[in-house]
Tab-separated table of C-alpha atoms in Angstrom:
chain	number	residue	atom	x	y	z
I	543	MET	CA	10.820	12.334	2.901
I	544	ARG	CA	8.081	10.393	0.871
I	545	VAL	CA	7.829	7.357	0.509
I	546	GLU	CA	4.749	5.232	-1.893
I	547	ILE	CA	3.815	2.004	-2.108
I	548	TRP	CA	2.035	0.307	-5.071
I	549	SER	CA	0.332	-2.569	-3.911
I	550	ASP	CA	-3.163	-4.818	-4.578
I	551	ILE	CA	-4.442	-6.871	-1.702
I	552	ALA	CA	-4.688	-9.893	-3.538
I	553	CYS	CA	-0.445	-9.902	-3.615
I	554	PRO	CA	1.102	-12.199	-1.205
I	555	TRP	CA	4.065	-10.475	-1.890
I	556	CYS	CA	3.171	-6.703	-0.727
I	557	TYR	CA	1.566	-8.435	2.586
I	558	VAL	CA	5.412	-9.673	3.265
I	559	GLY	CA	7.267	-6.806	1.710
I	560	LYS	CA	5.659	-4.455	3.602
I	561	ALA	CA	6.346	-6.014	6.798
I	562	ARG	CA	10.121	-6.277	5.916
I	563	PHE	CA	9.639	-2.402	4.951
I	564	GLU	CA	8.569	-0.824	7.951
I	565	LYS	CA	10.687	-3.199	9.832
I	566	ALA	CA	13.663	-1.010	7.987
I	567	LEU	CA	11.162	1.929	8.610
I	568	ASP	CA	10.918	1.553	12.080
I	569	ALA	CA	14.669	1.345	12.298
I	570	PHE	CA	15.739	4.192	10.413
I	571	PRO	CA	16.939	7.319	12.359
I	572	HIS	CA	14.408	9.743	10.733
I	573	ARG	CA	11.352	7.687	10.618
I	574	ASP	CA	8.849	10.657	11.983
I	575	GLU	CA	9.705	12.844	9.017
I	576	VAL	CA	9.057	10.006	6.476
I	577	GLU	CA	5.194	9.813	4.849
I	578	VAL	CA	4.326	6.326	3.603
I	579	VAL	CA	1.015	6.253	1.017
I	580	HIS	CA	-0.390	3.405	-0.435
I	581	ARG	CA	-1.187	3.281	-4.226
I	582	SER	CA	-3.427	1.125	-6.802
I	583	PHE	CA	-2.441	-1.362	-8.535
I	584	GLU	CA	-4.579	-4.925	-9.586
I	585	LEU	CA	-2.714	-7.579	-10.281
I	586	ASP	CA	-6.174	-9.105	-12.187
I	587	PRO	CA	-8.408	-5.420	-13.164
I	588	GLY	CA	-10.217	-7.653	-16.484
I	589	ARG	CA	-11.692	-10.021	-13.961
I	590	ALA	CA	-15.774	-9.545	-12.512
I	591	LYS	CA	-16.897	-8.265	-9.038
I	592	GLY	CA	-18.572	-11.715	-8.675
I	593	ASP	CA	-15.549	-14.051	-10.362
I	594	ILE	CA	-14.525	-15.720	-7.189
I	595	GLN	CA	-12.207	-18.837	-7.235
I	596	PRO	CA	-9.838	-20.557	-5.079
I	597	VAL	CA	-6.489	-19.398	-4.935
I	598	ILE	CA	-4.665	-22.944	-6.417
I	599	THR	CA	-7.380	-22.216	-9.046
I	600	MET	CA	-6.306	-19.604	-10.232
I	601	LEU	CA	-2.974	-20.302	-10.433
I	602	THR	CA	-3.234	-23.065	-11.624
I	603	LYS	CA	-5.346	-21.486	-14.571
I	604	LYS	CA	-2.737	-18.562	-14.799
I	605	TYR	CA	0.452	-19.835	-14.846
I	606	GLY	CA	-0.125	-23.349	-16.562
I	607	MET	CA	1.603	-24.921	-12.746
I	608	SER	CA	-0.042	-27.761	-11.591
I	609	GLU	CA	-2.276	-28.361	-8.487
I	610	ALA	CA	1.115	-29.256	-6.367
I	611	GLN	CA	3.287	-26.696	-7.638
I	612	ALA	CA	0.763	-24.297	-6.917
I	613	GLN	CA	0.188	-25.554	-3.035
I	614	ALA	CA	4.288	-25.679	-2.768
I	615	GLY	CA	4.028	-22.616	-3.699
I	616	GLU	CA	1.265	-21.977	-1.624
I	617	GLU	CA	3.576	-23.091	1.433
I	618	ASN	CA	6.465	-20.988	0.653
I	619	LEU	CA	5.071	-18.112	1.206
I	620	GLY	CA	3.483	-19.608	4.534
I	621	THR	CA	6.694	-19.827	5.267
I	622	GLN	CA	7.964	-16.274	4.369
I	623	ALA	CA	5.343	-14.742	6.066
I	624	ALA	CA	5.687	-16.456	9.290
I	625	ALA	CA	9.458	-15.770	9.231
I	626	GLU	CA	7.917	-11.901	9.222
I	627	GLY	CA	6.000	-12.650	12.196
I	628	LEU	CA	2.767	-12.697	9.746
I	629	ALA	CA	-0.033	-14.919	9.359
I	630	TYR	CA	-1.006	-16.832	6.966
I	631	ARG	CA	-3.605	-19.405	5.136
I	632	THR	CA	-2.005	-21.864	3.183
I	633	ARG	CA	-4.834	-23.869	2.010
I	634	ASP	CA	-8.958	-22.958	1.340
I	635	ARG	CA	-7.786	-18.900	0.581
I	636	ASP	CA	-9.752	-17.670	-2.309
I	637	HIS	CA	-9.590	-14.835	-5.556
I	638	GLY	CA	-11.377	-12.027	-7.039
I	639	ASN	CA	-11.224	-8.761	-7.897
I	640	THR	CA	-9.719	-5.796	-5.568
I	641	PHE	CA	-11.322	-2.928	-7.445
I	642	ASP	CA	-13.493	-1.577	-4.512
I	643	MET	CA	-10.901	-2.528	-1.736
I	644	HIS	CA	-8.807	0.057	-3.219
I	645	ARG	CA	-11.737	2.694	-3.783
I	646	LEU	CA	-12.707	2.079	-0.035
I	647	LEU	CA	-8.469	2.565	0.448
I	648	HIS	CA	-8.890	6.484	-1.665
I	649	LEU	CA	-11.179	7.329	1.005
I	650	ALA	CA	-9.643	5.912	4.173
I	651	LYS	CA	-6.641	8.095	3.196
I	652	ALA	CA	-8.669	10.645	2.882
I	653	ARG	CA	-9.665	10.299	6.644
I	654	GLY	CA	-6.240	9.660	7.610
I	655	ARG	CA	-6.821	5.581	8.154
I	656	GLN	CA	-5.569	4.178	4.989
I	657	ASP	CA	-2.201	2.387	6.498
I	658	GLU	CA	-5.131	1.463	9.303
I	659	LEU	CA	-6.936	-0.109	6.646
I	660	ILE	CA	-4.909	-1.521	4.428
I	661	ASP	CA	-3.288	-4.011	7.086
I	662	LEU	CA	-6.718	-5.360	8.397
I	663	PHE	CA	-7.308	-6.062	4.723
I	664	TYR	CA	-4.081	-8.329	4.438
I	665	LYS	CA	-5.020	-9.871	7.648
I	666	ALA	CA	-8.440	-10.767	6.218
I	667	ASN	CA	-7.060	-11.749	2.541
I	668	PHE	CA	-4.338	-14.075	4.132
I	669	ALA	CA	-5.080	-14.872	7.547
I	670	GLU	CA	-8.431	-15.424	7.928
I	671	GLU	CA	-11.183	-17.717	6.692
I	672	ARG	CA	-14.034	-15.419	5.888
I	673	THR	CA	-13.390	-14.110	2.279
I	674	VAL	CA	-13.401	-10.320	0.996
I	675	PHE	CA	-14.162	-11.120	-1.948
I	676	GLY	CA	-18.148	-10.529	-3.203
I	677	ASP	CA	-19.284	-9.170	0.803
I	678	ASP	CA	-19.311	-5.132	0.868
I	679	GLU	CA	-20.844	-6.006	4.850
I	680	ARG	CA	-17.088	-7.859	5.379
I	681	LEU	CA	-15.661	-4.369	3.662
I	682	VAL	CA	-18.109	-2.375	5.611
I	683	GLU	CA	-16.941	-3.949	8.717
I	684	LEU	CA	-12.653	-3.995	7.908
I	685	ALA	CA	-13.089	0.166	6.835
I	686	VAL	CA	-15.214	0.579	10.725
I	687	ALA	CA	-12.498	-1.236	12.063
I	688	ALA	CA	-9.917	0.859	10.639
I	689	GLY	CA	-11.523	3.986	12.247
I	690	LEU	CA	-14.017	4.636	9.358
I	691	ASP	CA	-17.356	5.547	9.303
I	692	ALA	CA	-20.042	2.780	8.057
I	693	ALA	CA	-22.626	4.689	6.237
I	694	ASP	CA	-18.855	6.497	4.686
I	695	ALA	CA	-17.550	3.802	3.372
I	696	ARG	CA	-20.881	1.946	2.157
I	697	GLU	CA	-21.964	5.421	0.278
I	698	VAL	CA	-19.057	4.646	-1.894
I	699	LEU	CA	-19.523	0.965	-2.071
I	700	ALA	CA	-22.867	1.699	-3.156
I	701	ASP	CA	-21.266	4.138	-5.744
I	702	PRO	CA	-19.094	2.898	-8.511
I	703	ALA	CA	-17.540	6.081	-9.432
I	704	ALA	CA	-16.457	6.913	-6.026
I	705	TYR	CA	-12.516	6.986	-6.274
I	706	ALA	CA	-13.052	5.232	-9.193
I	707	ASP	CA	-10.745	7.785	-10.939
I	708	ASP	CA	-7.877	7.991	-8.436
I	709	VAL	CA	-7.319	4.249	-9.076
I	710	ARG	CA	-7.315	4.218	-12.516
I	711	ALA	CA	-4.728	7.234	-12.027
I	712	ASP	CA	-2.574	4.754	-9.045
I	713	GLU	CA	-2.354	2.453	-12.529
I	714	ARG	CA	-1.705	5.168	-14.599
I	715	GLU	CA	1.410	6.499	-13.018
I	716	ALA	CA	2.751	3.285	-12.296
I	717	ALA	CA	3.055	2.077	-15.311
I	718	GLU	CA	4.930	5.713	-16.731
I	719	LEU	CA	6.636	4.613	-13.969
I	720	GLY	CA	7.740	1.619	-15.130
I	721	ALA	CA	6.137	-0.509	-12.768
I	722	ASN	CA	4.670	-3.651	-14.239
I	723	GLY	CA	3.987	-5.766	-10.751
I	724	VAL	CA	3.940	-5.418	-6.950
I	725	PRO	CA	5.368	-4.371	-4.596
I	726	PHE	CA	6.837	-1.252	-5.898
I	727	PHE	CA	8.091	1.171	-3.645
I	728	VAL	CA	9.189	5.075	-4.881
I	729	LEU	CA	10.999	7.146	-2.410
I	730	ASP	CA	10.702	10.579	-2.592
I	731	ARG	CA	10.279	10.146	-6.738
I	732	THR	CA	14.137	9.268	-6.961
I	733	TYR	CA	14.893	5.443	-5.890
I	734	GLY	CA	12.339	2.678	-6.902
I	735	VAL	CA	12.309	-0.756	-5.175
I	736	SER	CA	11.099	-3.677	-6.824
I	737	GLY	CA	9.907	-6.624	-4.902
I	738	ALA	CA	9.538	-7.664	-1.647
I	739	GLN	CA	13.268	-7.189	-0.728
I	740	PRO	CA	15.151	-8.381	2.565
I	741	ALA	CA	14.864	-5.444	4.995
I	742	GLU	CA	18.508	-4.568	4.682
I	743	VAL	CA	17.847	-3.215	0.932
I	744	PHE	CA	14.798	-0.948	1.975
I	745	THR	CA	17.130	-0.147	4.934
I	746	GLN	CA	19.732	0.960	1.949
I	747	ALA	CA	17.245	3.042	-0.268
I	748	LEU	CA	15.896	4.566	3.187
I	749	THR	CA	19.808	5.877	3.717
I	750	GLN	CA	20.617	6.716	0.784
I	751	ALA	CA	17.201	8.597	-0.908
I	752	TRP	CA	17.199	10.385	2.303
I	753	GLY	CA	20.959	11.593	2.189
I	754	GLU	CA	20.683	12.329	-1.575
I	755	ARG	CA	17.459	14.757	-0.580
I	756	PRO	CA	17.779	18.543	-2.200
I	757	GLN	CA	18.916	20.829	0.483
I	758	LEU	CA	16.989	24.314	0.656
I	759	THR	CA	19.813	27.061	-0.198
I	760	LEU	CA	18.485	30.342	1.963
I	761	VAL	CA	19.242	33.394	-0.061
I	762	GLN	CA	18.646	36.021	2.595
I	763	ASP	CA	18.452	40.300	3.001
I	764	GLU	CA	19.271	40.882	6.385
I	765	GLY	CA	17.316	43.632	6.737
I	766	ALA	CA	14.043	42.328	5.388
I	767	GLU	CA	10.894	42.560	7.156
I	768	ALA	CA	9.784	39.350	8.244
I	769	CYS	CA	6.847	37.935	10.830
I	770	GLY	CA	8.303	35.536	13.167
I	771	PRO	CA	7.312	33.545	17.021
I	772	ASP	CA	7.896	36.867	18.380
I	773	GLY	CA	5.487	39.134	16.143
I	774	CYS	CA	6.253	40.635	12.893
I	775	ALA	CA	8.858	43.266	12.228
I	776	VAL	CA	7.755	47.371	12.394
I	777	PRO	CA	9.455	48.916	9.217
I	778	GLN	CA	12.198	51.164	10.057
I	779	ASN	CA	13.160	54.734	8.435
I	780	ARG	CA	16.297	53.998	6.107
């Protein structure tokens, strides 16, 4: 079974939602038969790469809330994150364009290191002091920590077209599926779960999707020749 997760590194609920989903997945009896793929979604796609500002400032301008309301929201997110065992800096974080991070996540997917890199991006953005925005070398360091080659990461960052089509394809697909926010989880292209739901909701969705997977009906002629672990059947005269 495949689970696809549309998310953005700048999305705190994606950070929390991933932890809740993984709690459910770790306890799922068929865990080893579930493939998880991370898909790209930008919350602020029109923001220029060099346009970086404090999270509180972004929240007040984008949503028209006061600084006190924005800070209270951050404090609430910090509490929610802590309940999942996640570190979360409720003050002095910044916000910026995530397109390059999504491109690197596609490189990581090609190298089989996608989950490792997205975890490091989340931790760096939400829990660490050094920014992940506007600093290519910071992104290279995180890519290397996830098991990628530094030269490969620098090559992607130096070429604005590298994996750009993959990011845009993910975003178009999200729109086609009706996802207008993240996190958005799609199980076997049959069930969708929107938002950072409690682990129990993910458990229910995994169980239901697994139980309703298409089952193969085998149509077979017992006399047909085939190859197997013990070799190939030798055709016999009939």
